[in-house]
Amino acid sequence: MNLSFRQLQAFREVMRTGSISEAARILGRTQPAVSSLISNLEQELGIELFERQRGKLLRKPEAQFFLGEAEAILDRLARSTRTMREIGSLQQGRLNVAFMPASSQVLIPQLISEFVQDKPEVKVSLMMRGSNVIEEWVASQQYDVGLAETPAPNSALITHDFLLNCICALRSDDPLARKEVIEAKDLSGKPLATLPEMHPNCVSTRMAFEEQKAEFNQRFELRNFLPALKLVEDGLCYCICDPMTADGYLNTAREHSSLVFRPFAPKVVLAISILLPSQRPASALADAFSEKLLSAVTEIERKQWGDFYRGPQ
């Protein structure tokens, strides 16, 4: 059986109007074209829907029964068409985003809020996890977009890579806050809050201290930098953190911040990436959001230190 949309549409209009000519006028087709559609429909169904008497069509009981079926199909097609148009215009659908802790405080929530502001029917799943888990979720297509530390090359992933220069967080009343750049030797022997000992960021920080023959004093070890800034606020330590975390902190604390951020030398770099699955095309929603995320992270990478000269001098 090979029923067509036009056959069902012609049948419904003939049933509604009781006339081939009137149905043709409503559909913007010729009368012979509508007659042909009705005849072909009957052939496909293997049953007569109308009796032809002196140029008139008389509905048979089977036609009345089939009308309900035809209307249900046409209504479903209309709803599906509307839904697909809304999905195409980003008004419907589901977006799954996985992100690292550094982006959880402000960046991702703010971007999602802006993105869905005019999309009340769009549903979003937001999940904060470690970078290795995010890599696995995006590669296996469980999530549409990920933001994580740059993974090893993986054929299941498309990556947009960034290098963020880490900066030093310290209290605004600390004498070192008067310096334009904090060096490792300035922090020699002073307590630090860092990521776990074997994390690439911690390894790079330790190497920066070794380069200046400074003592590396790891007092606090944390899984991410967010709680470390509270320890710095309380005067317990210093922290060499990524600018994404710092940007989130400053946007939240604003004028109430007791911290300032300064460039750190020698350079310590955090490599992060926007992750997309390579084994299937991105949905319109995922594509639009990843572009927004790409723009935001590019801006953080571009400004590097400049906008972090905030707070009391």
PDB file of C-alpha atoms in Angstrom:
ATOM      1  CA  MET A   1       0.000   0.000   0.000  1.00  0.00           C
ATOM      2  CA  ASN A   2       1.349   3.424  -0.964  1.00  0.00           C
ATOM      3  CA  LEU A   3      -1.018   6.085   0.329  1.00  0.00           C
ATOM      4  CA  SER A   4       0.043   9.679  -0.255  1.00  0.00           C
ATOM      5  CA  PHE A   5      -0.524  12.884   1.664  1.00  0.00           C
ATOM      6  CA  ARG A   6      -2.286  14.417  -1.349  1.00  0.00           C
ATOM      7  CA  GLN A   7      -4.687  11.484  -1.608  1.00  0.00           C
ATOM      8  CA  LEU A   8      -5.656  11.776   2.042  1.00  0.00           C
ATOM      9  CA  GLN A   9      -5.969  15.555   1.787  1.00  0.00           C
ATOM     10  CA  ALA A  10      -8.189  15.304  -1.301  1.00  0.00           C
ATOM     11  CA  PHE A  11     -10.350  12.634   0.353  1.00  0.00           C
ATOM     12  CA  ARG A  12     -10.853  14.758   3.478  1.00  0.00           C
ATOM     13  CA  GLU A  13     -11.907  17.814   1.493  1.00  0.00           C
ATOM     14  CA  VAL A  14     -14.329  15.793  -0.638  1.00  0.00           C
ATOM     15  CA  MET A  15     -15.853  14.375   2.537  1.00  0.00           C
ATOM     16  CA  ARG A  16     -16.095  17.831   4.092  1.00  0.00           C
ATOM     17  CA  THR A  17     -17.618  19.557   1.042  1.00  0.00           C
ATOM     18  CA  GLY A  18     -19.439  16.668  -0.647  1.00  0.00           C
ATOM     19  CA  SER A  19     -18.143  17.921  -3.999  1.00  0.00           C
ATOM     20  CA  ILE A  20     -15.127  17.191  -6.199  1.00  0.00           C
ATOM     21  CA  SER A  21     -15.249  20.685  -7.688  1.00  0.00           C
ATOM     22  CA  GLU A  22     -15.424  22.422  -4.313  1.00  0.00           C
ATOM     23  CA  ALA A  23     -12.596  20.270  -2.938  1.00  0.00           C
ATOM     24  CA  ALA A  24     -10.516  21.141  -6.001  1.00  0.00           C
ATOM     25  CA  ARG A  25     -11.159  24.859  -5.431  1.00  0.00           C
ATOM     26  CA  ILE A  26     -10.104  24.658  -1.766  1.00  0.00           C
ATOM     27  CA  LEU A  27      -6.970  22.670  -2.593  1.00  0.00           C
ATOM     28  CA  GLY A  28      -6.054  24.856  -5.557  1.00  0.00           C
ATOM     29  CA  ARG A  29      -6.058  21.918  -7.941  1.00  0.00           C
ATOM     30  CA  THR A  30      -8.030  20.969 -11.021  1.00  0.00           C
ATOM     31  CA  GLN A  31     -11.184  18.868 -10.776  1.00  0.00           C
ATOM     32  CA  PRO A  32      -9.689  16.007 -12.868  1.00  0.00           C
ATOM     33  CA  ALA A  33      -6.617  15.966 -10.583  1.00  0.00           C
ATOM     34  CA  VAL A  34      -8.785  15.567  -7.471  1.00  0.00           C
ATOM     35  CA  SER A  35     -10.911  12.884  -9.158  1.00  0.00           C
ATOM     36  CA  SER A  36      -7.735  11.018 -10.047  1.00  0.00           C
ATOM     37  CA  LEU A  37      -6.462  11.239  -6.448  1.00  0.00           C
ATOM     38  CA  ILE A  38      -9.743   9.781  -5.122  1.00  0.00           C
ATOM     39  CA  SER A  39      -9.688   6.961  -7.694  1.00  0.00           C
ATOM     40  CA  ASN A  40      -6.076   6.114  -6.884  1.00  0.00           C
ATOM     41  CA  LEU A  41      -6.886   6.129  -3.171  1.00  0.00           C
ATOM     42  CA  GLU A  42      -9.699   3.634  -3.695  1.00  0.00           C
ATOM     43  CA  GLN A  43      -7.362   1.421  -5.721  1.00  0.00           C
ATOM     44  CA  GLU A  44      -4.743   1.499  -2.973  1.00  0.00           C
ATOM     45  CA  LEU A  45      -7.357   0.615  -0.337  1.00  0.00           C
ATOM     46  CA  GLY A  46      -9.014  -1.996  -2.528  1.00  0.00           C
ATOM     47  CA  ILE A  47     -12.472  -0.655  -1.707  1.00  0.00           C
ATOM     48  CA  GLU A  48     -14.930   1.871  -3.104  1.00  0.00           C
ATOM     49  CA  LEU A  49     -15.448   4.870  -0.867  1.00  0.00           C
ATOM     50  CA  PHE A  50     -18.053   6.625  -3.030  1.00  0.00           C
ATOM     51  CA  GLU A  51     -20.861   5.712  -5.399  1.00  0.00           C
ATOM     52  CA  ARG A  52     -20.935   7.677  -8.639  1.00  0.00           C
ATOM     53  CA  GLN A  53     -24.456   8.614  -9.634  1.00  0.00           C
ATOM     54  CA  ARG A  54     -25.030  11.059 -12.479  1.00  0.00           C
ATOM     55  CA  GLY A  55     -21.849  13.052 -11.759  1.00  0.00           C
ATOM     56  CA  LYS A  56     -22.352  13.059  -8.003  1.00  0.00           C
ATOM     57  CA  LEU A  57     -20.427  11.254  -5.284  1.00  0.00           C
ATOM     58  CA  LEU A  58     -22.391   9.502  -2.580  1.00  0.00           C
ATOM     59  CA  ARG A  59     -20.462   8.559   0.549  1.00  0.00           C
ATOM     60  CA  LYS A  60     -20.429   4.921   1.487  1.00  0.00           C
ATOM     61  CA  PRO A  61     -20.225   3.821   5.152  1.00  0.00           C
ATOM     62  CA  GLU A  62     -16.632   2.775   4.560  1.00  0.00           C
ATOM     63  CA  ALA A  63     -15.786   6.369   3.619  1.00  0.00           C
ATOM     64  CA  GLN A  64     -17.157   7.662   6.908  1.00  0.00           C
ATOM     65  CA  PHE A  65     -15.046   5.146   8.822  1.00  0.00           C
ATOM     66  CA  PHE A  66     -11.925   5.945   6.824  1.00  0.00           C
ATOM     67  CA  LEU A  67     -12.408   9.689   7.372  1.00  0.00           C
ATOM     68  CA  GLY A  68     -11.465   9.291  11.036  1.00  0.00           C
ATOM     69  CA  GLU A  69      -8.311   7.393  10.069  1.00  0.00           C
ATOM     70  CA  ALA A  70      -7.378   9.926   7.403  1.00  0.00           C
ATOM     71  CA  GLU A  71      -7.870  12.906   9.724  1.00  0.00           C
ATOM     72  CA  ALA A  72      -5.770  11.270  12.432  1.00  0.00           C
ATOM     73  CA  ILE A  73      -2.927  10.727   9.940  1.00  0.00           C
ATOM     74  CA  LEU A  74      -3.154  14.253   8.541  1.00  0.00           C
ATOM     75  CA  ASP A  75      -3.296  15.808  12.006  1.00  0.00           C
ATOM     76  CA  ARG A  76      -0.260  13.789  13.070  1.00  0.00           C
ATOM     77  CA  LEU A  77       1.640  14.918   9.982  1.00  0.00           C
ATOM     78  CA  ALA A  78       0.672  18.531  10.662  1.00  0.00           C
ATOM     79  CA  ARG A  79       1.867  18.280  14.281  1.00  0.00           C
ATOM     80  CA  SER A  80       5.103  16.624  13.196  1.00  0.00           C
ATOM     81  CA  THR A  81       5.683  19.319  10.596  1.00  0.00           C
ATOM     82  CA  ARG A  82       5.126  22.057  13.176  1.00  0.00           C
ATOM     83  CA  THR A  83       7.423  20.304  15.644  1.00  0.00           C
ATOM     84  CA  MET A  84      10.208  19.891  13.089  1.00  0.00           C
ATOM     85  CA  ARG A  85       9.899  23.525  12.081  1.00  0.00           C
ATOM     86  CA  GLU A  86      10.147  24.526  15.746  1.00  0.00           C
ATOM     87  CA  ILE A  87      13.167  22.270  16.196  1.00  0.00           C
ATOM     88  CA  GLY A  88      14.735  23.792  13.098  1.00  0.00           C
ATOM     89  CA  SER A  89      14.118  27.269  14.498  1.00  0.00           C
ATOM     90  CA  LEU A  90      15.517  26.142  17.915  1.00  0.00           C
ATOM     91  CA  GLN A  91      12.107  26.409  19.612  1.00  0.00           C
ATOM     92  CA  GLN A  92      11.850  22.737  20.624  1.00  0.00           C
ATOM     93  CA  GLY A  93      14.173  19.869  21.406  1.00  0.00           C
ATOM     94  CA  ARG A  94      16.562  18.683  24.091  1.00  0.00           C
ATOM     95  CA  LEU A  95      20.107  19.812  24.785  1.00  0.00           C
ATOM     96  CA  ASN A  96      22.526  17.739  26.886  1.00  0.00           C
ATOM     97  CA  VAL A  97      25.591  19.566  28.203  1.00  0.00           C
ATOM     98  CA  ALA A  98      28.398  18.163  30.395  1.00  0.00           C
ATOM     99  CA  PHE A  99      30.926  20.551  31.888  1.00  0.00           C
ATOM    100  CA  MET A 100      33.939  20.745  34.152  1.00  0.00           C
ATOM    101  CA  PRO A 101      33.718  22.321  37.644  1.00  0.00           C
ATOM    102  CA  ALA A 102      35.666  25.442  36.620  1.00  0.00           C
ATOM    103  CA  SER A 103      32.774  26.469  34.369  1.00  0.00           C
ATOM    104  CA  SER A 104      29.977  25.540  36.761  1.00  0.00           C
ATOM    105  CA  GLN A 105      29.776  28.653  38.910  1.00  0.00           C
ATOM    106  CA  VAL A 106      28.888  31.243  36.287  1.00  0.00           C
ATOM    107  CA  LEU A 107      29.902  30.460  32.706  1.00  0.00           C
ATOM    108  CA  ILE A 108      27.679  27.508  31.793  1.00  0.00           C
ATOM    109  CA  PRO A 109      24.613  28.546  33.867  1.00  0.00           C
ATOM    110  CA  GLN A 110      24.803  32.052  32.404  1.00  0.00           C
ATOM    111  CA  LEU A 111      25.160  30.827  28.813  1.00  0.00           C
ATOM    112  CA  ILE A 112      22.301  28.339  29.198  1.00  0.00           C
ATOM    113  CA  SER A 113      20.081  31.015  30.746  1.00  0.00           C
ATOM    114  CA  GLU A 114      20.724  33.363  27.835  1.00  0.00           C
ATOM    115  CA  PHE A 115      20.329  30.570  25.276  1.00  0.00           C
ATOM    116  CA  VAL A 116      16.911  29.299  26.431  1.00  0.00           C
ATOM    117  CA  GLN A 117      15.443  32.674  27.420  1.00  0.00           C
ATOM    118  CA  ASP A 118      13.262  32.769  24.288  1.00  0.00           C
ATOM    119  CA  LYS A 119      12.889  28.974  23.967  1.00  0.00           C
ATOM    120  CA  PRO A 120      10.331  27.889  26.610  1.00  0.00           C
ATOM    121  CA  GLU A 121       9.826  24.447  25.045  1.00  0.00           C
ATOM    122  CA  VAL A 122      13.527  23.509  24.975  1.00  0.00           C
ATOM    123  CA  LYS A 123      14.587  21.054  27.698  1.00  0.00           C
ATOM    124  CA  VAL A 124      18.170  21.006  28.984  1.00  0.00           C
ATOM    125  CA  SER A 125      20.197  18.437  30.898  1.00  0.00           C
ATOM    126  CA  LEU A 126      23.213  19.960  32.690  1.00  0.00           C
ATOM    127  CA  MET A 127      25.752  17.680  34.325  1.00  0.00           C
ATOM    128  CA  MET A 128      29.006  18.650  36.082  1.00  0.00           C
ATOM    129  CA  ARG A 129      31.630  15.912  36.070  1.00  0.00           C
ATOM    130  CA  GLY A 130      35.367  15.334  35.838  1.00  0.00           C
ATOM    131  CA  SER A 131      36.974  15.739  32.431  1.00  0.00           C
ATOM    132  CA  ASN A 132      37.524  12.021  31.814  1.00  0.00           C
ATOM    133  CA  VAL A 133      33.825  11.304  32.380  1.00  0.00           C
ATOM    134  CA  ILE A 134      32.792  14.188  30.111  1.00  0.00           C
ATOM    135  CA  GLU A 135      35.056  12.842  27.376  1.00  0.00           C
ATOM    136  CA  GLU A 136      33.441   9.400  27.657  1.00  0.00           C
ATOM    137  CA  TRP A 137      29.884  10.782  27.650  1.00  0.00           C
ATOM    138  CA  VAL A 138      30.389  12.965  24.579  1.00  0.00           C
ATOM    139  CA  ALA A 139      32.346  10.311  22.665  1.00  0.00           C
ATOM    140  CA  SER A 140      29.548   7.790  23.289  1.00  0.00           C
ATOM    141  CA  GLN A 141      26.956  10.391  22.154  1.00  0.00           C
ATOM    142  CA  GLN A 142      25.204  10.505  25.519  1.00  0.00           C
ATOM    143  CA  TYR A 143      25.823  14.263  25.639  1.00  0.00           C
ATOM    144  CA  ASP A 144      25.706  16.807  22.818  1.00  0.00           C
ATOM    145  CA  VAL A 145      28.334  19.273  24.049  1.00  0.00           C
ATOM    146  CA  GLY A 146      31.100  19.014  26.618  1.00  0.00           C
ATOM    147  CA  LEU A 147      33.571  21.433  28.171  1.00  0.00           C
ATOM    148  CA  ALA A 148      36.560  19.673  29.697  1.00  0.00           C
ATOM    149  CA  GLU A 149      40.320  19.583  29.961  1.00  0.00           C
ATOM    150  CA  THR A 150      41.779  18.747  26.565  1.00  0.00           C
ATOM    151  CA  PRO A 151      41.727  14.956  26.060  1.00  0.00           C
ATOM    152  CA  ALA A 152      44.153  12.781  24.138  1.00  0.00           C
ATOM    153  CA  PRO A 153      43.298  12.493  20.418  1.00  0.00           C
ATOM    154  CA  ASN A 154      40.074  10.525  20.034  1.00  0.00           C
ATOM    155  CA  SER A 155      38.429   9.742  16.699  1.00  0.00           C
ATOM    156  CA  ALA A 156      35.013   9.827  18.389  1.00  0.00           C
ATOM    157  CA  LEU A 157      35.444  13.500  19.310  1.00  0.00           C
ATOM    158  CA  ILE A 158      35.583  16.847  17.575  1.00  0.00           C
ATOM    159  CA  THR A 159      37.474  19.308  19.760  1.00  0.00           C
ATOM    160  CA  HIS A 160      37.918  23.072  19.847  1.00  0.00           C
ATOM    161  CA  ASP A 161      41.052  23.589  21.927  1.00  0.00           C
ATOM    162  CA  PHE A 162      42.117  26.519  24.122  1.00  0.00           C
ATOM    163  CA  LEU A 163      45.157  27.380  26.228  1.00  0.00           C
ATOM    164  CA  LEU A 164      44.385  29.415  29.329  1.00  0.00           C
ATOM    165  CA  ASN A 165      47.206  31.106  31.256  1.00  0.00           C
ATOM    166  CA  CYS A 166      46.682  30.519  34.953  1.00  0.00           C
ATOM    167  CA  ILE A 167      46.709  33.452  37.371  1.00  0.00           C
ATOM    168  CA  CYS A 168      47.476  33.941  41.047  1.00  0.00           C
ATOM    169  CA  ALA A 169      44.627  34.482  43.501  1.00  0.00           C
ATOM    170  CA  LEU A 170      45.527  36.375  46.657  1.00  0.00           C
ATOM    171  CA  ARG A 171      43.903  38.653  49.199  1.00  0.00           C
ATOM    172  CA  SER A 172      43.642  42.317  48.259  1.00  0.00           C
ATOM    173  CA  ASP A 173      45.387  43.328  51.507  1.00  0.00           C
ATOM    174  CA  ASP A 174      48.352  41.056  50.846  1.00  0.00           C
ATOM    175  CA  PRO A 175      51.587  43.038  50.222  1.00  0.00           C
ATOM    176  CA  LEU A 176      52.107  40.984  47.036  1.00  0.00           C
ATOM    177  CA  ALA A 177      48.885  42.435  45.613  1.00  0.00           C
ATOM    178  CA  ARG A 178      50.861  45.600  44.832  1.00  0.00           C
ATOM    179  CA  LYS A 179      52.898  43.678  42.263  1.00  0.00           C
ATOM    180  CA  GLU A 180      51.755  43.599  38.635  1.00  0.00           C
ATOM    181  CA  VAL A 181      53.020  40.024  38.178  1.00  0.00           C
ATOM    182  CA  ILE A 182      53.388  37.368  40.881  1.00  0.00           C
ATOM    183  CA  GLU A 183      56.366  35.077  40.355  1.00  0.00           C
ATOM    184  CA  ALA A 184      56.938  31.632  41.780  1.00  0.00           C
ATOM    185  CA  LYS A 185      59.842  32.934  43.854  1.00  0.00           C
ATOM    186  CA  ASP A 186      57.435  35.415  45.529  1.00  0.00           C
ATOM    187  CA  LEU A 187      55.469  32.424  46.851  1.00  0.00           C
ATOM    188  CA  SER A 188      58.465  30.316  47.865  1.00  0.00           C
ATOM    189  CA  GLY A 189      57.520  28.351  50.984  1.00  0.00           C
ATOM    190  CA  LYS A 190      54.101  29.979  51.199  1.00  0.00           C
ATOM    191  CA  PRO A 191      51.055  27.680  51.497  1.00  0.00           C
ATOM    192  CA  LEU A 192      49.283  26.840  48.256  1.00  0.00           C
ATOM    193  CA  ALA A 193      45.928  25.301  47.304  1.00  0.00           C
ATOM    194  CA  THR A 194      46.347  23.149  44.196  1.00  0.00           C
ATOM    195  CA  LEU A 195      44.696  20.419  42.200  1.00  0.00           C
ATOM    196  CA  PRO A 196      45.704  16.799  42.977  1.00  0.00           C
ATOM    197  CA  GLU A 197      49.426  16.122  42.928  1.00  0.00           C
ATOM    198  CA  MET A 198      49.444  14.217  39.620  1.00  0.00           C
ATOM    199  CA  HIS A 199      47.072  16.575  37.816  1.00  0.00           C
ATOM    200  CA  PRO A 200      48.812  18.247  34.815  1.00  0.00           C
ATOM    201  CA  ASN A 201      48.055  21.694  36.256  1.00  0.00           C
ATOM    202  CA  CYS A 202      49.689  20.850  39.578  1.00  0.00           C
ATOM    203  CA  VAL A 203      52.670  19.300  37.787  1.00  0.00           C
ATOM    204  CA  SER A 204      53.086  22.467  35.681  1.00  0.00           C
ATOM    205  CA  THR A 205      52.830  24.669  38.765  1.00  0.00           C
ATOM    206  CA  ARG A 206      55.465  22.618  40.576  1.00  0.00           C
ATOM    207  CA  MET A 207      57.759  22.896  37.525  1.00  0.00           C
ATOM    208  CA  ALA A 208      57.330  26.694  37.536  1.00  0.00           C
ATOM    209  CA  PHE A 209      58.531  26.762  41.155  1.00  0.00           C
ATOM    210  CA  GLU A 210      61.458  24.494  40.324  1.00  0.00           C
ATOM    211  CA  GLU A 211      62.421  26.772  37.443  1.00  0.00           C
ATOM    212  CA  GLN A 212      62.905  29.658  39.899  1.00  0.00           C
ATOM    213  CA  LYS A 213      64.340  27.394  42.600  1.00  0.00           C
ATOM    214  CA  ALA A 214      61.388  28.285  44.835  1.00  0.00           C
ATOM    215  CA  GLU A 215      59.960  25.993  47.524  1.00  0.00           C
ATOM    216  CA  PHE A 216      56.626  24.458  46.471  1.00  0.00           C
ATOM    217  CA  ASN A 217      54.424  24.187  49.577  1.00  0.00           C
ATOM    218  CA  GLN A 218      51.216  22.299  48.742  1.00  0.00           C
ATOM    219  CA  ARG A 219      49.078  22.764  51.863  1.00  0.00           C
ATOM    220  CA  PHE A 220      45.644  22.065  50.344  1.00  0.00           C
ATOM    221  CA  GLU A 221      44.824  19.559  47.602  1.00  0.00           C
ATOM    222  CA  LEU A 222      41.402  19.889  45.939  1.00  0.00           C
ATOM    223  CA  ARG A 223      39.620  18.431  42.941  1.00  0.00           C
ATOM    224  CA  ASN A 224      38.851  21.897  41.541  1.00  0.00           C
ATOM    225  CA  PHE A 225      39.696  25.539  42.192  1.00  0.00           C
ATOM    226  CA  LEU A 226      36.275  26.765  43.329  1.00  0.00           C
ATOM    227  CA  PRO A 227      36.635  25.836  47.030  1.00  0.00           C
ATOM    228  CA  ALA A 228      40.293  26.871  46.945  1.00  0.00           C
ATOM    229  CA  LEU A 229      39.293  30.520  46.514  1.00  0.00           C
ATOM    230  CA  LYS A 230      37.424  30.406  49.834  1.00  0.00           C
ATOM    231  CA  LEU A 231      40.631  29.247  51.509  1.00  0.00           C
ATOM    232  CA  VAL A 232      42.478  32.135  49.870  1.00  0.00           C
ATOM    233  CA  GLU A 233      39.770  34.551  51.081  1.00  0.00           C
ATOM    234  CA  ASP A 234      40.404  33.372  54.643  1.00  0.00           C
ATOM    235  CA  GLY A 235      44.110  34.092  54.297  1.00  0.00           C
ATOM    236  CA  LEU A 236      45.136  30.447  54.528  1.00  0.00           C
ATOM    237  CA  CYS A 237      46.942  30.126  51.214  1.00  0.00           C
ATOM    238  CA  TYR A 238      47.541  31.319  47.665  1.00  0.00           C
ATOM    239  CA  CYS A 239      46.195  29.655  44.533  1.00  0.00           C
ATOM    240  CA  ILE A 240      47.391  29.478  40.919  1.00  0.00           C
ATOM    241  CA  CYS A 241      44.031  28.997  39.211  1.00  0.00           C
ATOM    242  CA  ASP A 242      42.590  29.112  35.718  1.00  0.00           C
ATOM    243  CA  PRO A 243      41.015  32.388  34.462  1.00  0.00           C
ATOM    244  CA  MET A 244      37.661  30.697  33.876  1.00  0.00           C
ATOM    245  CA  THR A 245      37.310  30.000  37.604  1.00  0.00           C
ATOM    246  CA  ALA A 246      38.538  33.510  38.415  1.00  0.00           C
ATOM    247  CA  ASP A 247      36.076  35.066  35.983  1.00  0.00           C
ATOM    248  CA  GLY A 248      33.217  33.139  37.584  1.00  0.00           C
ATOM    249  CA  TYR A 249      34.322  34.163  41.066  1.00  0.00           C
ATOM    250  CA  LEU A 250      34.586  37.847  40.169  1.00  0.00           C
ATOM    251  CA  ASN A 251      31.237  37.874  38.404  1.00  0.00           C
ATOM    252  CA  THR A 252      29.637  36.412  41.516  1.00  0.00           C
ATOM    253  CA  ALA A 253      31.509  38.340  44.205  1.00  0.00           C
ATOM    254  CA  ARG A 254      31.665  41.659  42.302  1.00  0.00           C
ATOM    255  CA  GLU A 255      32.554  44.584  44.599  1.00  0.00           C
ATOM    256  CA  HIS A 256      32.374  42.369  47.718  1.00  0.00           C
ATOM    257  CA  SER A 257      35.436  40.397  46.650  1.00  0.00           C
ATOM    258  CA  SER A 258      38.344  40.311  49.058  1.00  0.00           C
ATOM    259  CA  LEU A 259      40.534  38.724  46.381  1.00  0.00           C
ATOM    260  CA  VAL A 260      42.523  40.051  43.479  1.00  0.00           C
ATOM    261  CA  PHE A 261      44.073  38.122  40.598  1.00  0.00           C
ATOM    262  CA  ARG A 262      47.483  38.773  39.104  1.00  0.00           C
ATOM    263  CA  PRO A 263      49.416  37.258  36.202  1.00  0.00           C
ATOM    264  CA  PHE A 264      51.733  34.447  37.278  1.00  0.00           C
ATOM    265  CA  ALA A 265      55.205  33.635  36.007  1.00  0.00           C
ATOM    266  CA  PRO A 266      56.673  31.366  34.836  1.00  0.00           C
ATOM    267  CA  LYS A 267      53.607  30.621  32.741  1.00  0.00           C
ATOM    268  CA  VAL A 268      51.316  27.781  33.845  1.00  0.00           C
ATOM    269  CA  VAL A 269      48.820  26.735  31.180  1.00  0.00           C
ATOM    270  CA  LEU A 270      45.520  24.888  31.472  1.00  0.00           C
ATOM    271  CA  ALA A 271      44.424  23.235  28.219  1.00  0.00           C
ATOM    272  CA  ILE A 272      40.650  22.958  27.834  1.00  0.00           C
ATOM    273  CA  SER A 273      38.405  21.932  24.958  1.00  0.00           C
ATOM    274  CA  ILE A 274      34.832  22.109  23.764  1.00  0.00           C
ATOM    275  CA  LEU A 275      33.913  18.518  22.882  1.00  0.00           C
ATOM    276  CA  LEU A 276      31.400  17.360  20.274  1.00  0.00           C
ATOM    277  CA  PRO A 277      30.664  13.784  19.132  1.00  0.00           C
ATOM    278  CA  SER A 278      32.177  13.069  15.719  1.00  0.00           C
ATOM    279  CA  GLN A 279      30.082   9.992  14.907  1.00  0.00           C
ATOM    280  CA  ARG A 280      26.847  11.891  14.273  1.00  0.00           C
ATOM    281  CA  PRO A 281      25.938  15.387  13.076  1.00  0.00           C
ATOM    282  CA  ALA A 282      25.066  17.887  15.786  1.00  0.00           C
ATOM    283  CA  SER A 283      21.422  18.854  16.236  1.00  0.00           C
ATOM    284  CA  ALA A 284      20.464  22.432  15.426  1.00  0.00           C
ATOM    285  CA  LEU A 285      20.229  23.142  19.171  1.00  0.00           C
ATOM    286  CA  ALA A 286      23.629  21.616  19.963  1.00  0.00           C
ATOM    287  CA  ASP A 287      25.212  23.416  17.030  1.00  0.00           C
ATOM    288  CA  ALA A 288      23.812  26.793  18.114  1.00  0.00           C
ATOM    289  CA  PHE A 289      24.810  26.336  21.761  1.00  0.00           C
ATOM    290  CA  SER A 290      28.312  25.118  20.928  1.00  0.00           C
ATOM    291  CA  GLU A 291      28.804  28.272  18.845  1.00  0.00           C
ATOM    292  CA  LYS A 292      27.740  30.387  21.827  1.00  0.00           C
ATOM    293  CA  LEU A 293      30.084  28.463  24.124  1.00  0.00           C
ATOM    294  CA  LEU A 294      32.912  28.754  21.592  1.00  0.00           C
ATOM    295  CA  SER A 295      32.481  32.527  21.509  1.00  0.00           C
ATOM    296  CA  ALA A 296      32.469  32.786  25.327  1.00  0.00           C
ATOM    297  CA  VAL A 297      35.586  30.666  25.873  1.00  0.00           C
ATOM    298  CA  THR A 298      37.371  32.427  23.013  1.00  0.00           C
ATOM    299  CA  GLU A 299      36.704  35.718  24.806  1.00  0.00           C
ATOM    300  CA  ILE A 300      38.165  34.371  28.063  1.00  0.00           C
ATOM    301  CA  GLU A 301      41.231  33.116  26.189  1.00  0.00           C
ATOM    302  CA  ARG A 302      41.566  36.418  24.333  1.00  0.00           C
ATOM    303  CA  LYS A 303      41.510  38.687  27.352  1.00  0.00           C
ATOM    304  CA  GLN A 304      43.812  36.380  29.379  1.00  0.00           C
ATOM    305  CA  TRP A 305      44.935  38.663  32.196  1.00  0.00           C
ATOM    306  CA  GLY A 306      43.632  42.072  31.282  1.00  0.00           C
ATOM    307  CA  ASP A 307      40.169  42.000  32.816  1.00  0.00           C
ATOM    308  CA  PHE A 308      41.459  40.325  35.967  1.00  0.00           C
ATOM    309  CA  TYR A 309      43.082  43.540  37.255  1.00  0.00           C
ATOM    310  CA  ARG A 310      39.994  44.127  39.356  1.00  0.00           C
ATOM    311  CA  GLY A 311      39.418  44.749  43.005  1.00  0.00           C
ATOM    312  CA  PRO A 312      41.371  46.908  45.429  1.00  0.00           C
ATOM    313  CA  GLN A 313      44.944  47.737  44.441  1.00  0.00           C
TER     314      GLN A 313
END
